[in-house]
């Protein structure tokens, strides 16, 4: 019997995965693992592993005795010890394109809600008042703004395309993409300092890795224009939380919108939850019926390929398929 361990999931059931995997004689063992100990117990003897947010760290990977593949239910792979898996010749695969439109749409929702003060004005009217909830200077229009996009991959590009009709000037920083590529797409390449000092709003769409963690720290946040807006739908640890709170408290940042936090879930006593100019969501930007169905089917079908010994798609840790 092939054991497929599903370490954690945010869906109502695992019916999609079972429909694909059980006819192949797989036994699905699932949990809602939060700790490495729970993960080791579930995955040590598993043939294939699918993980959503659980911390599949090096101890967990080290303890895997039979793993043919680790599949991440999602795009980011920062919760999986990629190097340790490579050392043990275990391919790690992600699902790269299931939610690009959803996250790009959500980014625009955050940008427009922040620039047009949608929540503050809604709250104002609900509380029985009438008029403008914020100072006039806080009501901004994208036509007059410069937007800085950090990370020009699948999602960053879609965000840029969606911003075009709003007539903002769009700056891009991505060390993995040539200036020509950015220019040919109709945008303006910048280095990180230039982008931060020239933008009225900055949105993060790079992965979380050793180079990008805390890319927005006290120094880089201070480089942003006074009163500017920071949007993060990438990963919570791209931003130094303490520095973010300080910049909001001092008024240096005019607004923030976050789908991701460090740590997650955001602690109930976080000052971020009490500030009127902070929009929050619970890491749900990828959600839609279509996206979740595609995510689950793709993850299960990668496991099918691994069981059959077929070449694997989307290997992100350099192991040969
Ligand atoms: P992608 O791999 O297509 O693009 C990432 C881009 O970031 C690449 O062009 C890469 O060159 C660039 N990059 C790498 N290092 C950089 C750096 N130091 N500075 C600036 N750019 C850098 O990935 P995709 O699909 O666009 O997703 C981006 C990230 O969005 C994911 O890694 C994930 O963390 C996050 N995400 C968040 C979701 C949510 O629900 N909030 C859902 C899906 C993805």
Coordinates of C-alpha atoms and ligand atoms in Angstrom, one line a residue:
X1 CA 0.0 0.0 0.0
X2 CA 1.3 3.5 -0.9
X3 CA 1.0 5.9 1.9
X4 CA 0.2 9.5 1.0
X5 CA 0.6 11.9 3.9
X6 CA -1.3 15.2 3.7
X7 CA 0.1 17.2 6.6
X8 CA -2.4 20.0 6.8
X9 CA -5.1 21.6 4.6
X10 CA -7.7 24.4 4.7
X11 CA -10.4 22.6 2.7
X12 CA -13.6 21.1 4.0
X13 CA -12.6 17.6 3.1
X14 CA -10.0 15.6 1.0
X15 CA -12.6 14.2 -1.4
X16 CA -10.8 15.6 -4.5
X17 CA -7.5 14.0 -3.5
X18 CA -9.2 10.7 -2.5
X19 CA -11.0 10.5 -5.9
X20 CA -7.7 10.8 -7.7
X21 CA -5.4 8.7 -5.4
X22 CA -7.6 5.9 -3.9
X23 CA -8.1 4.1 -7.3
X24 CA -4.3 3.7 -7.4
X25 CA -4.4 1.8 -4.1
X26 CA -3.1 4.7 -2.0
X27 CA -3.9 5.1 1.7
X28 CA -4.3 8.8 2.6
X29 CA -3.2 9.7 6.1
X30 CA -4.0 13.2 7.0
X31 CA -3.6 15.6 9.9
X32 CA -3.5 19.3 10.8
X33 CA 0.2 19.2 11.8
X34 CA 1.6 22.3 13.5
X35 CA 4.8 21.0 15.0
X36 CA 7.8 19.1 13.6
X37 CA 7.0 16.2 16.0
X38 CA 3.5 15.8 14.6
X39 CA 4.9 16.0 11.1
X40 CA 7.6 13.4 11.7
X41 CA 5.0 11.0 13.1
X42 CA 2.8 11.4 10.0
X43 CA 5.5 11.5 7.3
X44 CA 8.4 9.3 8.4
X45 CA 7.1 6.3 6.6
X46 CA 5.1 8.1 3.9
X47 CA 5.8 7.5 0.2
X48 CA 4.5 10.9 -0.9
X49 CA 3.8 14.0 1.1
X50 CA 1.5 17.0 0.4
X51 CA 1.9 20.0 2.7
X52 CA 0.1 23.3 2.9
X53 CA 1.4 25.6 5.7
X54 CA 3.0 23.0 8.1
X55 CA 6.7 23.6 8.9
X56 CA 8.4 20.8 6.9
X57 CA 11.8 21.7 8.4
X58 CA 15.1 19.8 8.0
X59 CA 14.4 17.5 11.0
X60 CA 11.1 16.5 9.4
X61 CA 12.7 15.8 6.0
X62 CA 15.7 14.0 7.6
X63 CA 13.2 11.6 9.3
X64 CA 11.5 10.7 5.9
X65 CA 12.5 7.1 5.1
X66 CA 10.5 6.5 1.9
X67 CA 9.5 9.9 0.4
X68 CA 9.4 10.0 -3.4
X69 CA 8.1 13.6 -3.5
X70 CA 7.1 16.5 -1.3
X71 CA 4.3 18.6 -2.9
X72 CA 3.5 22.0 -1.6
X73 CA -0.2 22.9 -1.9
X74 CA 0.7 26.4 -3.2
X75 CA 3.3 28.6 -4.9
X76 CA 5.6 29.6 -2.1
X77 CA 7.9 26.9 -0.8
X78 CA 9.4 28.7 2.2
X79 CA 7.9 26.2 4.7
X80 CA 9.8 23.3 3.2
X81 CA 13.5 22.6 3.9
X82 CA 14.5 22.6 0.2
X83 CA 18.2 22.0 0.7
X84 CA 17.7 19.0 3.1
X85 CA 15.3 17.5 0.6
X86 CA 17.8 18.0 -2.2
X87 CA 20.5 16.4 0.0
X88 CA 18.2 13.3 0.3
X89 CA 17.3 13.4 -3.4
X90 CA 13.7 14.1 -2.6
X91 CA 12.1 16.4 -5.3
X92 CA 10.0 19.3 -3.9
X93 CA 7.2 20.4 -6.3
X94 CA 4.9 23.4 -6.1
X95 CA 1.8 24.4 -7.9
X96 CA 2.9 27.6 -9.7
X97 CA -0.1 29.0 -11.5
X98 CA -3.4 28.1 -9.8
X99 CA -4.1 31.5 -8.3
X100 CA -2.2 34.2 -10.2
X101 CA -5.5 36.0 -11.2
X102 CA -6.9 35.7 -7.7
X103 CA -3.9 37.2 -6.0
X104 CA -3.5 39.9 -8.7
X105 CA -7.2 40.9 -8.3
X106 CA -6.8 40.9 -4.5
X107 CA -3.8 43.2 -4.8
X108 CA -5.8 45.6 -6.8
X109 CA -8.6 45.4 -4.3
X110 CA -6.1 46.3 -1.5
X111 CA -4.6 49.1 -3.6
X112 CA -7.9 50.7 -4.4
X113 CA -9.3 50.2 -0.9
X114 CA -6.2 52.0 0.5
X115 CA -6.0 54.8 -2.0
X116 CA -9.8 55.5 -2.0
X117 CA -10.1 54.9 1.8
X118 CA -13.0 52.4 1.2
X119 CA -13.0 50.9 4.7
X120 CA -12.6 54.2 6.7
X121 CA -15.5 55.8 4.8
X122 CA -17.7 52.7 5.1
X123 CA -17.1 52.6 8.9
X124 CA -17.8 56.3 9.1
X125 CA -21.2 56.0 7.5
X126 CA -22.1 52.8 9.5
X127 CA -21.3 54.7 12.7
X128 CA -24.1 57.2 11.8
X129 CA -21.9 60.0 10.4
X130 CA -21.9 61.6 7.0
X131 CA -19.1 63.3 5.1
X132 CA -15.5 62.5 4.5
X133 CA -14.0 60.1 7.1
X134 CA -10.4 61.1 6.5
X135 CA -8.4 64.2 5.6
X136 CA -8.8 65.2 2.0
X137 CA -5.1 64.5 1.4
X138 CA -5.7 60.8 2.1
X139 CA -8.1 60.5 -0.8
X140 CA -5.7 59.6 -3.6
X141 CA -6.0 58.8 -7.3
X142 CA -3.8 56.3 -9.1
X143 CA -3.4 58.6 -12.1
X144 CA -1.3 60.9 -9.9
X145 CA 0.7 58.1 -8.3
X146 CA 3.8 56.2 -8.8
X147 CA 3.5 52.5 -7.9
X148 CA 6.5 50.3 -7.2
X149 CA 6.2 46.6 -7.8
X150 CA 8.8 44.4 -6.2
X151 CA 8.9 41.0 -8.0
X152 CA 8.0 40.8 -11.7
X153 CA 7.0 37.2 -11.8
X154 CA 3.7 35.7 -12.7
X155 CA 1.7 37.7 -10.1
X156 CA 3.8 40.9 -10.2
X157 CA 3.3 41.1 -14.0
X158 CA -0.5 40.6 -13.7
X159 CA -0.6 43.3 -11.1
X160 CA 1.2 45.7 -13.4
X161 CA -1.2 44.9 -16.3
X162 CA -4.2 45.5 -14.0
X163 CA -2.7 48.8 -12.9
X164 CA -2.2 50.1 -16.5
X165 CA -5.8 51.2 -17.1
X166 CA -5.7 53.3 -13.9
X167 CA -2.8 55.3 -15.5
X168 CA -0.3 55.1 -12.6
X169 CA 3.4 55.3 -13.4
X170 CA 4.7 51.8 -12.7
X171 CA 8.2 51.1 -11.4
X172 CA 9.6 47.6 -11.2
X173 CA 12.4 46.0 -9.2
X174 CA 13.3 42.4 -9.9
X175 CA 17.0 41.3 -10.0
X176 CA 15.9 38.1 -11.9
X177 CA 14.4 40.0 -14.8
X178 CA 16.3 42.2 -17.4
X179 CA 15.6 45.9 -17.7
X180 CA 14.7 45.3 -21.4
X181 CA 12.0 42.8 -20.4
X182 CA 10.5 45.4 -18.0
X183 CA 10.7 48.2 -20.6
X184 CA 9.2 46.0 -23.4
X185 CA 6.3 45.3 -21.1
X186 CA 5.7 49.1 -20.8
X187 CA 7.1 49.7 -17.3
X188 CA 10.1 51.4 -15.7
X189 CA 13.0 49.3 -14.2
X190 CA 14.5 50.6 -11.0
X191 CA 17.0 49.4 -8.4
X192 CA 15.5 48.9 -4.9
X193 CA 16.5 52.3 -3.5
X194 CA 15.2 54.2 -6.5
X195 CA 11.9 52.3 -6.4
X196 CA 11.4 52.9 -2.7
X197 CA 12.3 56.6 -2.8
X198 CA 10.2 57.3 -5.9
X199 CA 7.0 55.4 -5.2
X200 CA 3.8 56.5 -3.5
X201 CA 2.8 52.9 -3.1
X202 CA 4.9 49.8 -2.9
X203 CA 3.5 46.2 -3.4
X204 CA 5.5 43.0 -2.7
X205 CA 5.4 40.0 -5.1
X206 CA 8.8 38.3 -4.6
X207 CA 9.2 34.9 -2.9
X208 CA 10.4 34.6 0.7
X209 CA 14.0 33.3 0.7
X210 CA 17.3 34.2 2.3
X211 CA 17.7 37.3 0.0
X212 CA 14.2 38.7 0.4
X213 CA 13.3 38.0 4.1
X214 CA 13.0 41.4 5.8
X215 CA 13.5 43.2 2.5
X216 CA 11.3 45.8 4.0
X217 CA 13.1 46.6 7.3
X218 CA 13.6 49.8 9.3
X219 CA 16.1 51.2 6.8
X220 CA 14.1 50.4 3.6
X221 CA 10.8 51.4 5.1
X222 CA 12.4 54.7 6.0
X223 CA 13.5 55.1 2.4
X224 CA 9.8 55.1 1.3
X225 CA 8.2 58.5 0.8
X226 CA 6.5 60.0 3.9
X227 CA 2.8 59.1 3.8
X228 CA 3.2 56.3 1.3
X229 CA 1.4 53.0 1.3
X230 CA 2.8 49.4 1.6
X231 CA 0.9 46.4 0.3
X232 CA 2.0 42.8 1.1
X233 CA 0.4 39.7 -0.4
X234 CA 3.8 37.9 -0.7
X235 CA 4.9 36.5 2.6
X236 CA 4.8 38.0 6.1
X237 CA 8.5 37.7 6.7
X238 CA 9.3 40.0 3.7
X239 CA 8.5 42.8 6.2
X240 CA 10.0 43.4 9.6
X241 CA 6.9 43.6 11.7
X242 CA 8.3 45.8 14.4
X243 CA 9.6 48.4 11.9
X244 CA 6.2 48.3 10.1
X245 CA 4.3 49.1 13.3
X246 CA 6.8 51.9 14.2
X247 CA 6.4 53.5 10.8
X248 CA 2.6 53.4 11.1
X249 CA 2.7 54.8 14.6
X250 CA 5.0 57.6 13.6
X251 CA 2.9 58.4 10.6
X252 CA 5.7 57.8 8.2
X253 CA 3.6 55.2 6.4
X254 CA 0.1 56.5 5.4
X255 CA -1.4 53.1 5.0
X256 CA -0.8 49.4 4.8
X257 CA -2.7 46.4 3.5
X258 CA -1.6 42.9 4.5
X259 CA -2.8 39.4 3.5
X260 CA 0.2 37.8 5.1
X261 CA 1.9 38.3 8.5
X262 CA 4.9 37.4 10.5
X263 CA 4.0 35.4 12.6
X264 CA 0.8 33.9 11.2
X265 CA -1.9 34.0 12.4
X266 CA -1.4 37.6 13.4
X267 CA -1.5 37.7 17.2
X268 CA -4.8 39.0 18.6
X269 CA -3.0 41.8 20.5
X270 CA -1.1 43.1 17.5
X271 CA -1.3 46.9 17.1
X272 CA -1.8 46.3 13.4
X273 CA -5.4 45.1 14.2
X274 CA -6.3 48.4 15.9
X275 CA -5.1 50.9 13.3
X276 CA -7.7 52.4 11.0
X277 CA -5.2 52.8 8.1
X278 CA -4.3 49.1 8.1
X279 CA -6.3 46.6 6.0
X280 CA -6.0 43.0 7.0
X281 CA -6.9 39.6 5.6
X282 CA -6.0 36.1 6.7
X283 CA -3.8 34.8 3.9
X284 CA -6.8 34.3 1.6
X285 CA -5.8 36.2 -1.5
X286 CA -5.6 32.9 -3.5
X287 CA -9.1 31.8 -2.7
X288 CA -11.7 31.0 -5.4
X289 CA -13.6 27.8 -6.2
X290 CA -11.6 27.4 -9.5
X291 CA -8.2 28.1 -7.9
X292 CA -8.7 25.7 -5.0
X293 CA -10.0 22.9 -7.3
X294 CA -7.0 23.4 -9.6
X295 CA -4.6 23.4 -6.6
X296 CA -5.9 20.2 -5.2
X297 CA -6.1 18.3 -8.5
X298 CA -2.6 19.4 -9.5
X299 CA -1.1 18.4 -6.2
X300 CA -2.7 15.0 -6.3
X301 CA -1.7 14.4 -9.9
X302 CA 1.9 15.2 -9.1
X303 CA 1.7 12.4 -6.5
X304 CA 0.2 10.1 -9.2
X305 CA 3.2 10.8 -11.4
X306 CA 5.6 10.2 -8.5
X307 CA 3.9 6.8 -7.8
X308 CA 4.1 5.8 -11.4
X309 CA 7.8 6.9 -11.7
X310 CA 7.0 9.5 -14.3
X311 CA 8.9 12.8 -14.7
X312 CA 7.7 15.4 -12.2
X313 CA 6.6 18.9 -13.1
X314 CA 7.5 22.1 -11.1
X315 CA 10.5 20.8 -9.2
X316 CA 11.8 23.7 -7.2
X317 CA 14.8 22.3 -5.3
X318 CA 17.0 21.2 -8.2
X319 CA 16.5 17.4 -7.9
X320 CA 16.4 15.8 -11.3
X321 CA 12.9 14.6 -12.4
Ligands
LIG1 P1 7.2 33.8 -9.5 O1 8.2 32.8 -9.2 O2 6.5 33.7 -10.8 O3 7.8 35.3 -9.4 C1 8.6 35.7 -8.4 C2 9.5 36.8 -8.9 O4 10.2 37.4 -7.8 C3 10.5 36.4 -9.9 O5 10.4 37.1 -11.1 C4 11.8 36.6 -9.2 O6 12.9 36.9 -10.1 C5 11.5 37.7 -8.3 N1 12.5 37.9 -7.2 C6 13.3 37.0 -6.6 N2 14.1 37.5 -5.7 C7 13.8 38.9 -5.7 C8 14.2 40.0 -5.0 N3 15.2 39.9 -4.1 N4 13.7 41.2 -5.2 C9 12.7 41.3 -6.1 N5 12.2 40.3 -6.9 C10 12.7 39.1 -6.6 O7 6.1 33.8 -8.3 P2 4.6 34.3 -8.3 O8 3.7 33.3 -8.7 O9 4.6 35.7 -8.9 O10 4.4 34.4 -6.7 C11 5.2 35.3 -5.9 C12 5.0 35.0 -4.4 O11 3.6 35.4 -4.1 C13 5.1 33.6 -4.0 O12 6.5 33.2 -3.8 C14 4.3 33.5 -2.7 O13 5.2 33.7 -1.6 C15 3.3 34.6 -2.9 N6 2.0 34.1 -3.0 C16 1.1 34.5 -2.0 C17 -0.2 34.1 -2.1 C18 -1.3 34.5 -1.1 O14 -2.3 33.8 -0.9 N7 -1.1 35.6 -0.4 C19 -0.7 33.1 -3.1 C20 0.3 32.8 -4.0 C21 1.6 33.3 -4.0

